[in-house]
Amino acid sequence: MKLTLRVWRQRDAAAPGAMSTYDVDGISADMSFLEMLDTLNEALILRGEDPVAFDHDCREGICGACSLVINGDAHGPERTTTCQLHMRSFRDGDTIDIEPWRAAAFPVVKDLVVDRSAFDRVIQSGGYISAPTGSAPEAHATPVPKADADSAFEHAECIGCGACVAACPNGSAMLFTSAKINHLNVLPQGSPERETRVLDMVAQMDAEGFGGCTLTGECATACPKGIPLPSITAMNREWLRARRKVKG
Amino acid sequence: MAVSGLFMLGYLVAHVAGNLKVFFGPEEFNAYGHWLRVMGAPVLHHEWALWLVRIVLLAAVGAHAVSAYQLSRRDVKARPTAYVHRRKRASYATRTMRWGGIILALFIVWHILDLTTGTVHPGGFEEGKPYQNVVDTFSTWYGNVIYIVAMLAVGLHVRHGFWSAAQTLGVGNARRERLLRVLANTLALVLTAGFVSVPVAVMTGVVS
Amino acid sequence: MTFSEYATGEPITDIKAPAGPVAERWDTRRFEAKLVNPANRRKHRIIVVGTGLAGGSAGATLAEQGYQVVQFCFQDSPRRAHSIAAQGGINAAKNYRNDGDSVHRLFYDTVKGGDFRARESNVHRLAQISVEIIDQCVAQGVPFAREYGGLLDTRSFGGVQVSRTFYARGQTGQQLLLGAYQALSRQIAAGNVEMHARTEMLDLLVVDGRARGIVARDLITGEISTHYADAVVLASGGYGNVFYLSTNAMNSNATAVWRAHRRGAYFANPCFTQIHPTCIPRTGDHQSKLTLMSESLRNDGRIWVPKAKGDTRPAAEIPEDERDYYLERIYPSFGNLVPRDIASRAAKNVCDEGRGVGPGGQGVYLDFADAIRRMGRGAVEERYGNLFDMYARITAENPYEVPMRIYPAVHYTMGGLWVDYDLQTTVPGLFAIGEANFSDHGANRLGASALMQGLADGYFVLPATINDYLARHPHAEPVTDEHPAVRDVLAETEDRLNLLLAVDGDRTPDSFHRELGELMWEFCGMARTETGLRKALARIPQIREEFWRRVKVPGTGEEFNQSLEKANRIVDYLELAELMCLDALHRAESCGGHFREESQTPDGEAARRDEEFAYVAAWEFRGSGGLPPGEHGTAPGTSPVLHKEDLTFESVHPTQRSYA
């Protein structure tokens, strides 16, 4: 396949960015999207040009590092991570636009690489259960209903890639934050910190400069792990409940 | 946004119910208009109840507008650089909340000047004769256009707004999802159809 | 370097494991270890490199104890360490099934599974601690699979006869890692951990004979900085990426351990690598990594190749009697469920015979047609649906219709930095945990044991043993950048990066990595011979020489430069690869994942030679092959020195494995 790529190039956080056009040839349909970019980069290096910087690591859809907006879609046309997208989703002769996640809370580091440390700070503000090593009771001391365990797991599947923020027209991080809150708040182990967790995490999320939620649903559509939109509703419920309890 | 929106939505439901009285003729409609003013009597003084409703509504509109402004500002700030490759995917109702809201705000101003104060009313505005006033307004082409466009905007706004409010207040869940969607669509449809039926009736001569 | 070119040094006799019955050694060691007064812990700084299961759990636990932790990861967030990709599960001797499991049985299975090349003391401790790990993770909110009664579910895994593997669907590693990450996040927020993400360790600072810090590079700005501490913990993972293609993450690398090795830490059993049998075959030269599919697929899938060589008909057109279900044929009692190393080697053999399937003939069929007939498509879908989807996404083939194609791939490295019972390397004050050390898996790791070891080391072992070291060295002299030892290392680091940028040749870093990987896969992969290893040992220095002459690294060192990161890691692979081959050459026996064709039984199985090789091979660096500053790195240097640590088996008697 022969493709035309229009790629966002930006030297560093302070520099202005722009789209640059590259032609790539000899692309196999079996290549992953990132392998296609590898091919471009190999050619750029040999031509003495700066290769395109992009985040990637496990290339099996679980680490959450890869983060490209492809033709306006976070992670591209399939509902998966960029690394699991293959070139057979495109046709010979296509022009493909590749951009970074765009959000004030995710400043560009270089080209397609952004800084997602805001997510880490949201977790640090309460996305954990305080259980110092050695203090744990026997694992079977507290049975957890299977439905709750399954629900916790489904929310815990979030890989922290940030596609939700990238896809949201408002750059909101509600889906990410709600995934962690729903994971922990549904478990009996998480209940002692239930109120402070949701209040602190939402406050931190706001402080990071993410946009507000207008329930467009774009986040859940883009999420490669299928975190559902009602997670946000459940977090709102938790937040209102916590406000009542803490104030009351 | 959710709470103020729901207040206004409640008002709209009452409003459309009242509007439909127009189909029972001028006497009943004008009597209804009169009742609005003596509502709560004899406990309450003339128009007190109406003013109470107006104050609550005004507060709701104010709160709704202020939150909308703040939310919009925050959202625009959160995405300082736009995507070069743009795509539209969310439903039309969702995407038009902001502009729809502005259209509705402008409409409300016109609507009050037209049928409450009579300032911009076509023909002779007569206090206490709402039936005739309505017929006058909808006998002009622009009156119909403004009104019908605004009512379509109401439908769209309510469609996403009601469902969103439910999510914001945390009443939605996976099981209720369908119910809420149906309720939102029904409300939007009933309100729009109810409101639009009046100018259509005037245009077709059913109400004159 | 040739076979004769290594020296044998003093054997290692003291590993700090207490004497006495194996089941009591950990208690004894903990009792004998000196403690640090809680009030004094705040005065100690500990550097932890890596935030995977081992590093994340260690950082969190040390911080909870009151130490000042300074932690590093090259990823943009500590949550992305490669432990996250582990699928299967984590073993623990809970015996919740009442199926005869016990600490002793887990201990026994692990020693046997490691083909009697692991230390009994360490493995027993691992089995003991396994129980506490599950408690700890559940308390953190790790959403393990549960049964309808609300209790934890387990499954059997990796050919053992008890059901002791706890799991969270196919994402156990992710869930355990997030547990550790969240615990670490709590300590970061509390100010007890100073976290440096996107910062890569480039060298170790050894001052007055003790590990006192590291040199690191900020990957965003390119700034090189020094960080000092009272002890350094390496939790930087394995070195499977020496092979270029592996199931490791793209950026997993050996730089931290290799630099530590160059600074005096012995490297143990570098040739012990695990090749996993059920990976998706490569599709072409563009392949950048390989994807593993859980070996649970072998429970219901049947593995076969055509009987005839070069049979290129589609699978469906090959009649039953022209198919060779070779595992069922050769190992009638275990069939498709033989251990990983055996299944991998058998696949290689049939492909070498020219009977492989798919592009390039590098694949065998894993066929679910029988399973679908027997259980129905729905049951297969329920059990393996997510794996089938993953396969379909990558290959664009529907595994319900046509058989899957699989091929072995490098997955895990049992070798690593040599550590004593306290997990301390031969450099005082330098500890290695998780896959970075060599300690618990011998020559072959059992399924669901890597997660167990990483968390055992990080949550429980290291936090108990590092106290002893710190208590014995309470007042470390402060070190500054002006110290001559630091100045030298800093200069070397900067020289190395500048040199890489200065070559400005005509080949990309990746092209060298790929070439090295192919060589290693060919000669130091699933089956090794003296001739092949000698070829590799002759070739590696040539690649290295060419690398330093022809590599092209664009950009500068003072910016975000992924090519420079990559090239710098390849420098270390090019040296480590040589030691792996040397180790594989010197170990003229077959054991676990290390198969020497010269040492096999008449039926082609691995033949261990306990009389000669029941030892850990710990290699001491003396300046082999790499890059002497100022030269373009071909000088052979001094040969490495082999130190043997004899293995004795008191509780588990060594036997030849048999799966026929």
PDB file of N, CA and C in Angstrom, chain A residues 11 35 42 45-46 53-60 63-64 88 110 113-114 116 120 124 127-133 136 138-140 144 156-160 180 183, chain C residues 61 64 76-77 79-80 94 96 135-136 139 141 146 150 152 171 174-175 181-182 185-186 189 198 249-251 286 288-289 393-394 396 459 506 508 510 552 559-560 562:
ATOM      1  N   ARG A  11       8.182  20.601  17.973  1.00  0.00           N
ATOM      2  CA  ARG A  11       9.517  20.346  18.502  1.00  0.00           C
ATOM      3  C   ARG A  11       9.497  20.089  20.015  1.00  0.00           C
ATOM      4  N   GLU A  35       3.727  -0.096  13.459  1.00  0.00           N
ATOM      5  CA  GLU A  35       4.795  -0.622  12.587  1.00  0.00           C
ATOM      6  C   GLU A  35       4.884   0.183  11.299  1.00  0.00           C
ATOM      7  N   GLU A  42      12.193   4.815  10.143  1.00  0.00           N
ATOM      8  CA  GLU A  42      13.438   4.256   9.622  1.00  0.00           C
ATOM      9  C   GLU A  42      13.879   5.061   8.399  1.00  0.00           C
ATOM     10  N   ILE A  45      15.125   8.578   9.452  1.00  0.00           N
ATOM     11  CA  ILE A  45      16.471   8.573  10.047  1.00  0.00           C
ATOM     12  C   ILE A  45      17.520   8.502   8.935  1.00  0.00           C
ATOM     13  N   LEU A  46      17.303   7.617   7.976  1.00  0.00           N
ATOM     14  CA  LEU A  46      18.289   7.467   6.903  1.00  0.00           C
ATOM     15  C   LEU A  46      18.367   8.717   6.031  1.00  0.00           C
ATOM     16  N   ALA A  53       8.131  11.409  16.903  1.00  0.00           N
ATOM     17  CA  ALA A  53       8.068  10.869  18.264  1.00  0.00           C
ATOM     18  C   ALA A  53       6.640  10.470  18.590  1.00  0.00           C
ATOM     19  N   PHE A  54       6.472   9.265  19.116  1.00  0.00           N
ATOM     20  CA  PHE A  54       5.152   8.841  19.593  1.00  0.00           C
ATOM     21  C   PHE A  54       5.341   7.875  20.760  1.00  0.00           C
ATOM     22  N   ASP A  55       4.384   7.862  21.663  1.00  0.00           N
ATOM     23  CA  ASP A  55       4.458   6.975  22.822  1.00  0.00           C
ATOM     24  C   ASP A  55       3.940   5.592  22.451  1.00  0.00           C
ATOM     25  N   HIS A  56       4.621   4.585  22.928  1.00  0.00           N
ATOM     26  CA  HIS A  56       4.181   3.204  22.689  1.00  0.00           C
ATOM     27  C   HIS A  56       5.019   2.339  23.606  1.00  0.00           C
ATOM     28  N   ASP A  57       4.521   1.187  23.986  1.00  0.00           N
ATOM     29  CA  ASP A  57       5.381   0.297  24.752  1.00  0.00           C
ATOM     30  C   ASP A  57       5.004  -1.164  24.562  1.00  0.00           C
ATOM     31  N   CYS A  58       3.902  -1.607  25.159  1.00  0.00           N
ATOM     32  CA  CYS A  58       3.649  -3.048  25.142  1.00  0.00           C
ATOM     33  C   CYS A  58       3.213  -3.542  23.769  1.00  0.00           C
ATOM     34  N   ARG A  59       2.592  -2.689  23.010  1.00  0.00           N
ATOM     35  CA  ARG A  59       2.052  -3.052  21.694  1.00  0.00           C
ATOM     36  C   ARG A  59       1.133  -4.265  21.757  1.00  0.00           C
ATOM     37  N   GLU A  60       0.508  -4.479  22.879  1.00  0.00           N
ATOM     38  CA  GLU A  60      -0.548  -5.490  22.894  1.00  0.00           C
ATOM     39  C   GLU A  60      -1.820  -4.980  23.552  1.00  0.00           C
ATOM     40  N   CYS A  63      -0.875  -1.524  28.029  1.00  0.00           N
ATOM     41  CA  CYS A  63      -0.096  -0.587  28.859  1.00  0.00           C
ATOM     42  C   CYS A  63      -0.686   0.815  28.819  1.00  0.00           C
ATOM     43  N   GLY A  64      -1.397   1.139  27.739  1.00  0.00           N
ATOM     44  CA  GLY A  64      -2.027   2.453  27.670  1.00  0.00           C
ATOM     45  C   GLY A  64      -1.106   3.556  27.185  1.00  0.00           C
ATOM     46  N   ARG A  88      -4.814  -3.011   7.564  1.00  0.00           N
ATOM     47  CA  ARG A  88      -5.896  -3.494   6.717  1.00  0.00           C
ATOM     48  C   ARG A  88      -7.173  -2.682   6.936  1.00  0.00           C
ATOM     49  N   LYS A 110       6.404  16.328  22.614  1.00  0.00           N
ATOM     50  CA  LYS A 110       7.027  16.434  21.295  1.00  0.00           C
ATOM     51  C   LYS A 110       6.149  15.688  20.297  1.00  0.00           C
ATOM     52  N   VAL A 113       3.646  12.974  21.241  1.00  0.00           N
ATOM     53  CA  VAL A 113       3.792  12.565  22.638  1.00  0.00           C
ATOM     54  C   VAL A 113       3.221  13.641  23.545  1.00  0.00           C
ATOM     55  N   VAL A 114       2.358  13.251  24.472  1.00  0.00           N
ATOM     56  CA  VAL A 114       1.814  14.231  25.410  1.00  0.00           C
ATOM     57  C   VAL A 114       2.133  13.810  26.850  1.00  0.00           C
ATOM     58  N   ARG A 116       0.789  12.986  30.303  1.00  0.00           N
ATOM     59  CA  ARG A 116      -0.475  12.583  30.940  1.00  0.00           C
ATOM     60  C   ARG A 116      -0.346  12.469  32.457  1.00  0.00           C
ATOM     61  N   ASP A 120      -2.005  10.673  36.754  1.00  0.00           N
ATOM     62  CA  ASP A 120      -1.334  10.136  37.951  1.00  0.00           C
ATOM     63  C   ASP A 120      -1.731  10.941  39.191  1.00  0.00           C
ATOM     64  N   GLN A 124      -3.375   9.827  42.618  1.00  0.00           N
ATOM     65  CA  GLN A 124      -2.713  10.116  43.900  1.00  0.00           C
ATOM     66  C   GLN A 124      -3.646  10.815  44.887  1.00  0.00           C
ATOM     67  N   GLY A 127      -7.224   7.662  44.505  1.00  0.00           N
ATOM     68  CA  GLY A 127      -7.546   6.452  43.746  1.00  0.00           C
ATOM     69  C   GLY A 127      -6.852   5.220  44.256  1.00  0.00           C
ATOM     70  N   TYR A 128      -6.996   4.960  45.546  1.00  0.00           N
ATOM     71  CA  TYR A 128      -6.352   3.799  46.153  1.00  0.00           C
ATOM     72  C   TYR A 128      -7.144   3.385  47.378  1.00  0.00           C
ATOM     73  N   ILE A 129      -6.805   2.201  47.910  1.00  0.00           N
ATOM     74  CA  ILE A 129      -7.336   1.781  49.201  1.00  0.00           C
ATOM     75  C   ILE A 129      -6.146   1.755  50.146  1.00  0.00           C
ATOM     76  N   SER A 130      -6.258   2.404  51.276  1.00  0.00           N
ATOM     77  CA  SER A 130      -5.127   2.427  52.212  1.00  0.00           C
ATOM     78  C   SER A 130      -5.010   1.079  52.897  1.00  0.00           C
ATOM     79  N   ALA A 131      -4.042   0.301  52.452  1.00  0.00           N
ATOM     80  CA  ALA A 131      -3.834  -1.024  53.030  1.00  0.00           C
ATOM     81  C   ALA A 131      -2.336  -1.282  53.106  1.00  0.00           C
ATOM     82  N   PRO A 132      -1.668  -0.699  54.104  1.00  0.00           N
ATOM     83  CA  PRO A 132      -0.217  -0.864  54.184  1.00  0.00           C
ATOM     84  C   PRO A 132       0.167  -2.349  54.199  1.00  0.00           C
ATOM     85  N   THR A 133       1.289  -2.642  53.567  1.00  0.00           N
ATOM     86  CA  THR A 133       1.742  -4.025  53.483  1.00  0.00           C
ATOM     87  C   THR A 133       1.854  -4.641  54.872  1.00  0.00           C
ATOM     88  N   ALA A 136      -2.944  -6.739  56.002  1.00  0.00           N
ATOM     89  CA  ALA A 136      -4.120  -7.324  55.362  1.00  0.00           C
ATOM     90  C   ALA A 136      -4.700  -8.480  56.161  1.00  0.00           C
ATOM     91  N   GLU A 138      -6.969 -12.045  56.321  1.00  0.00           N
ATOM     92  CA  GLU A 138      -7.073 -13.204  55.429  1.00  0.00           C
ATOM     93  C   GLU A 138      -8.025 -12.879  54.269  1.00  0.00           C
ATOM     94  N   ALA A 139      -7.618 -13.281  53.075  1.00  0.00           N
ATOM     95  CA  ALA A 139      -8.336 -12.868  51.868  1.00  0.00           C
ATOM     96  C   ALA A 139      -9.806 -13.267  51.866  1.00  0.00           C
ATOM     97  N   HIS A 140     -10.108 -14.403  52.503  1.00  0.00           N
ATOM     98  CA  HIS A 140     -11.496 -14.854  52.496  1.00  0.00           C
ATOM     99  C   HIS A 140     -12.320 -14.298  53.663  1.00  0.00           C
ATOM    100  N   VAL A 144     -16.948 -11.083  48.652  1.00  0.00           N
ATOM    101  CA  VAL A 144     -17.472  -9.992  47.829  1.00  0.00           C
ATOM    102  C   VAL A 144     -18.439 -10.613  46.831  1.00  0.00           C
ATOM    103  N   ALA A 156     -11.991  -1.496  36.585  1.00  0.00           N
ATOM    104  CA  ALA A 156     -10.543  -1.522  36.802  1.00  0.00           C
ATOM    105  C   ALA A 156      -9.787  -1.813  35.514  1.00  0.00           C
ATOM    106  N   GLU A 157     -10.507  -2.192  34.462  1.00  0.00           N
ATOM    107  CA  GLU A 157      -9.848  -2.481  33.186  1.00  0.00           C
ATOM    108  C   GLU A 157      -9.262  -1.245  32.527  1.00  0.00           C
ATOM    109  N   CYS A 158      -9.660  -0.065  32.969  1.00  0.00           N
ATOM    110  CA  CYS A 158      -9.156   1.186  32.389  1.00  0.00           C
ATOM    111  C   CYS A 158      -7.635   1.141  32.306  1.00  0.00           C
ATOM    112  N   ILE A 159      -7.099   1.493  31.131  1.00  0.00           N
ATOM    113  CA  ILE A 159      -5.645   1.456  30.953  1.00  0.00           C
ATOM    114  C   ILE A 159      -5.023   2.848  31.059  1.00  0.00           C
ATOM    115  N   GLY A 160      -5.831   3.842  31.386  1.00  0.00           N
ATOM    116  CA  GLY A 160      -5.271   5.184  31.593  1.00  0.00           C
ATOM    117  C   GLY A 160      -4.629   5.783  30.353  1.00  0.00           C
ATOM    118  N   LYS A 180     -12.076   4.648  38.061  1.00  0.00           N
ATOM    119  CA  LYS A 180     -11.359   4.281  39.291  1.00  0.00           C
ATOM    120  C   LYS A 180     -12.294   4.351  40.499  1.00  0.00           C
ATOM    121  N   HIS A 183     -14.485   1.356  40.453  1.00  0.00           N
ATOM    122  CA  HIS A 183     -13.732   0.149  40.803  1.00  0.00           C
ATOM    123  C   HIS A 183     -13.628   0.015  42.321  1.00  0.00           C
TER     124      HIS A 183
ATOM    125  N   THR C  61       6.002  -0.095  49.879  1.00  0.00           N
ATOM    126  CA  THR C  61       6.203  -0.684  51.206  1.00  0.00           C
ATOM    127  C   THR C  61       7.318   0.013  51.970  1.00  0.00           C
ATOM    128  N   GLU C  64       5.995   3.215  53.204  1.00  0.00           N
ATOM    129  CA  GLU C  64       5.102   3.005  54.349  1.00  0.00           C
ATOM    130  C   GLU C  64       5.903   2.793  55.633  1.00  0.00           C
ATOM    131  N   ASP C  76       5.993   6.991  30.856  1.00  0.00           N
ATOM    132  CA  ASP C  76       5.446   8.295  31.234  1.00  0.00           C
ATOM    133  C   ASP C  76       4.681   8.220  32.541  1.00  0.00           C
ATOM    134  N   SER C  77       4.350   7.009  32.977  1.00  0.00           N
ATOM    135  CA  SER C  77       3.659   6.854  34.246  1.00  0.00           C
ATOM    136  C   SER C  77       4.074   5.521  34.864  1.00  0.00           C
ATOM    137  N   ARG C  79       2.358   3.471  36.085  1.00  0.00           N
ATOM    138  CA  ARG C  79       1.339   2.451  35.850  1.00  0.00           C
ATOM    139  C   ARG C  79       1.583   1.638  34.584  1.00  0.00           C
ATOM    140  N   ARG C  80       2.557   2.032  33.767  1.00  0.00           N
ATOM    141  CA  ARG C  80       2.705   1.360  32.477  1.00  0.00           C
ATOM    142  C   ARG C  80       3.811   0.307  32.448  1.00  0.00           C
ATOM    143  N   LYS C  94      -2.754 -21.361  48.901  1.00  0.00           N
ATOM    144  CA  LYS C  94      -3.842 -21.117  49.849  1.00  0.00           C
ATOM    145  C   LYS C  94      -4.602 -22.399  50.173  1.00  0.00           C
ATOM    146  N   TYR C  96      -7.403 -23.272  49.043  1.00  0.00           N
ATOM    147  CA  TYR C  96      -8.834 -22.996  49.200  1.00  0.00           C
ATOM    148  C   TYR C  96      -9.690 -24.114  48.605  1.00  0.00           C
ATOM    149  N   ASP C 135      -3.630 -12.077  50.278  1.00  0.00           N
ATOM    150  CA  ASP C 135      -4.291 -11.259  51.304  1.00  0.00           C
ATOM    151  C   ASP C 135      -4.044  -9.775  51.032  1.00  0.00           C
ATOM    152  N   GLN C 136      -2.785  -9.460  50.785  1.00  0.00           N
ATOM    153  CA  GLN C 136      -2.412  -8.071  50.573  1.00  0.00           C
ATOM    154  C   GLN C 136      -3.150  -7.471  49.371  1.00  0.00           C
ATOM    155  N   ALA C 139      -6.851  -6.885  49.959  1.00  0.00           N
ATOM    156  CA  ALA C 139      -7.067  -5.721  50.819  1.00  0.00           C
ATOM    157  C   ALA C 139      -6.935  -4.419  50.029  1.00  0.00           C
ATOM    158  N   GLY C 141      -7.904  -4.032  47.044  1.00  0.00           N
ATOM    159  CA  GLY C 141      -9.005  -3.894  46.096  1.00  0.00           C
ATOM    160  C   GLY C 141      -8.723  -4.496  44.734  1.00  0.00           C
ATOM    161  N   ARG C 146     -14.183 -14.104  41.233  1.00  0.00           N
ATOM    162  CA  ARG C 146     -14.826 -14.705  42.390  1.00  0.00           C
ATOM    163  C   ARG C 146     -15.925 -15.658  41.955  1.00  0.00           C
ATOM    164  N   GLY C 150     -19.064 -15.513  46.522  1.00  0.00           N
ATOM    165  CA  GLY C 150     -18.298 -14.345  46.932  1.00  0.00           C
ATOM    166  C   GLY C 150     -16.857 -14.640  47.286  1.00  0.00           C
ATOM    167  N   LEU C 152     -12.947 -16.299  46.495  1.00  0.00           N
ATOM    168  CA  LEU C 152     -12.024 -16.204  45.362  1.00  0.00           C
ATOM    169  C   LEU C 152     -12.018 -17.485  44.547  1.00  0.00           C
ATOM    170  N   GLN C 171      -6.248 -10.623  32.647  1.00  0.00           N
ATOM    171  CA  GLN C 171      -5.517  -9.388  32.901  1.00  0.00           C
ATOM    172  C   GLN C 171      -5.003  -9.323  34.330  1.00  0.00           C
ATOM    173  N   GLN C 174      -2.205  -6.806  34.992  1.00  0.00           N
ATOM    174  CA  GLN C 174      -2.702  -5.432  35.015  1.00  0.00           C
ATOM    175  C   GLN C 174      -3.285  -5.103  36.388  1.00  0.00           C
ATOM    176  N   GLN C 175      -4.124  -5.997  36.878  1.00  0.00           N
ATOM    177  CA  GLN C 175      -4.811  -5.702  38.129  1.00  0.00           C
ATOM    178  C   GLN C 175      -3.846  -5.667  39.321  1.00  0.00           C
ATOM    179  N   TYR C 181       0.603   0.115  41.995  1.00  0.00           N
ATOM    180  CA  TYR C 181       0.693   1.513  41.532  1.00  0.00           C
ATOM    181  C   TYR C 181      -0.135   2.427  42.434  1.00  0.00           C
ATOM    182  N   GLN C 182      -1.302   1.942  42.817  1.00  0.00           N
ATOM    183  CA  GLN C 182      -2.152   2.770  43.679  1.00  0.00           C
ATOM    184  C   GLN C 182      -1.539   2.929  45.070  1.00  0.00           C
ATOM    185  N   SER C 185       1.083   5.382  44.579  1.00  0.00           N
ATOM    186  CA  SER C 185       0.509   6.722  44.398  1.00  0.00           C
ATOM    187  C   SER C 185       0.168   7.351  45.740  1.00  0.00           C
ATOM    188  N   ARG C 186      -0.331   6.512  46.635  1.00  0.00           N
ATOM    189  CA  ARG C 186      -0.690   7.021  47.962  1.00  0.00           C
ATOM    190  C   ARG C 186       0.551   7.555  48.666  1.00  0.00           C
ATOM    191  N   ALA C 189       1.668  10.861  47.087  1.00  0.00           N
ATOM    192  CA  ALA C 189       0.851  11.965  47.584  1.00  0.00           C
ATOM    193  C   ALA C 189       1.246  12.345  49.003  1.00  0.00           C
ATOM    194  N   ARG C 198       9.503   9.087  33.193  1.00  0.00           N
ATOM    195  CA  ARG C 198      10.274   9.422  31.987  1.00  0.00           C
ATOM    196  C   ARG C 198      11.718   9.752  32.334  1.00  0.00           C
ATOM    197  N   ALA C 249       7.694  -5.605  26.283  1.00  0.00           N
ATOM    198  CA  ALA C 249       7.318  -4.306  25.741  1.00  0.00           C
ATOM    199  C   ALA C 249       8.490  -3.752  24.948  1.00  0.00           C
ATOM    200  N   MET C 250       8.186  -2.839  24.039  1.00  0.00           N
ATOM    201  CA  MET C 250       9.223  -2.311  23.151  1.00  0.00           C
ATOM    202  C   MET C 250      10.374  -1.648  23.915  1.00  0.00           C
ATOM    203  N   ASN C 251      10.048  -1.023  25.028  1.00  0.00           N
ATOM    204  CA  ASN C 251      11.083  -0.257  25.726  1.00  0.00           C
ATOM    205  C   ASN C 251      11.697  -0.996  26.913  1.00  0.00           C
ATOM    206  N   HIS C 286       8.581  -6.448   8.960  1.00  0.00           N
ATOM    207  CA  HIS C 286       8.173  -5.243   9.682  1.00  0.00           C
ATOM    208  C   HIS C 286       7.841  -5.537  11.143  1.00  0.00           C
ATOM    209  N   SER C 288       7.478  -5.896  14.848  1.00  0.00           N
ATOM    210  CA  SER C 288       8.220  -5.164  15.873  1.00  0.00           C
ATOM    211  C   SER C 288       8.188  -5.871  17.203  1.00  0.00           C
ATOM    212  N   LYS C 289       7.179  -6.709  17.415  1.00  0.00           N
ATOM    213  CA  LYS C 289       7.123  -7.459  18.662  1.00  0.00           C
ATOM    214  C   LYS C 289       6.175  -8.635  18.477  1.00  0.00           C
ATOM    215  N   ARG C 393      -8.039 -10.035  15.448  1.00  0.00           N
ATOM    216  CA  ARG C 393      -7.668  -8.644  15.205  1.00  0.00           C
ATOM    217  C   ARG C 393      -6.269  -8.556  14.592  1.00  0.00           C
ATOM    218  N   ILE C 394      -5.358  -9.373  15.113  1.00  0.00           N
ATOM    219  CA  ILE C 394      -3.974  -9.280  14.658  1.00  0.00           C
ATOM    220  C   ILE C 394      -3.778  -9.964  13.305  1.00  0.00           C
ATOM    221  N   ALA C 396      -6.362 -11.169  11.148  1.00  0.00           N
ATOM    222  CA  ALA C 396      -7.497 -11.067  10.211  1.00  0.00           C
ATOM    223  C   ALA C 396      -7.992 -12.446   9.781  1.00  0.00           C
ATOM    224  N   TYR C 459       6.944  -6.672  48.158  1.00  0.00           N
ATOM    225  CA  TYR C 459       6.137  -6.398  49.355  1.00  0.00           C
ATOM    226  C   TYR C 459       6.795  -6.946  50.627  1.00  0.00           C
ATOM    227  N   ASP C 506      25.260   5.121   8.480  1.00  0.00           N
ATOM    228  CA  ASP C 506      24.237   4.934   7.457  1.00  0.00           C
ATOM    229  C   ASP C 506      23.274   3.800   7.792  1.00  0.00           C
ATOM    230  N   THR C 508      20.235   2.414  10.743  1.00  0.00           N
ATOM    231  CA  THR C 508      19.430   2.834  11.884  1.00  0.00           C
ATOM    232  C   THR C 508      19.744   1.936  13.084  1.00  0.00           C
ATOM    233  N   ASP C 510      17.686   0.415  14.951  1.00  0.00           N
ATOM    234  CA  ASP C 510      16.836  -0.774  14.881  1.00  0.00           C
ATOM    235  C   ASP C 510      17.414  -1.858  13.984  1.00  0.00           C
ATOM    236  N   LYS C 552      23.390   5.430  12.932  1.00  0.00           N
ATOM    237  CA  LYS C 552      22.997   6.819  12.732  1.00  0.00           C
ATOM    238  C   LYS C 552      21.932   7.180  13.763  1.00  0.00           C
ATOM    239  N   GLU C 559      17.415  16.803  24.153  1.00  0.00           N
ATOM    240  CA  GLU C 559      16.006  16.887  23.780  1.00  0.00           C
ATOM    241  C   GLU C 559      15.381  15.501  23.925  1.00  0.00           C
ATOM    242  N   PHE C 560      14.093  15.454  23.712  1.00  0.00           N
ATOM    243  CA  PHE C 560      13.373  14.184  23.679  1.00  0.00           C
ATOM    244  C   PHE C 560      13.837  13.449  22.426  1.00  0.00           C
ATOM    245  N   GLN C 562      14.012   9.656  21.004  1.00  0.00           N
ATOM    246  CA  GLN C 562      13.758   8.224  21.173  1.00  0.00           C
ATOM    247  C   GLN C 562      14.799   7.366  20.451  1.00  0.00           C
TER     248      GLN C 562
END
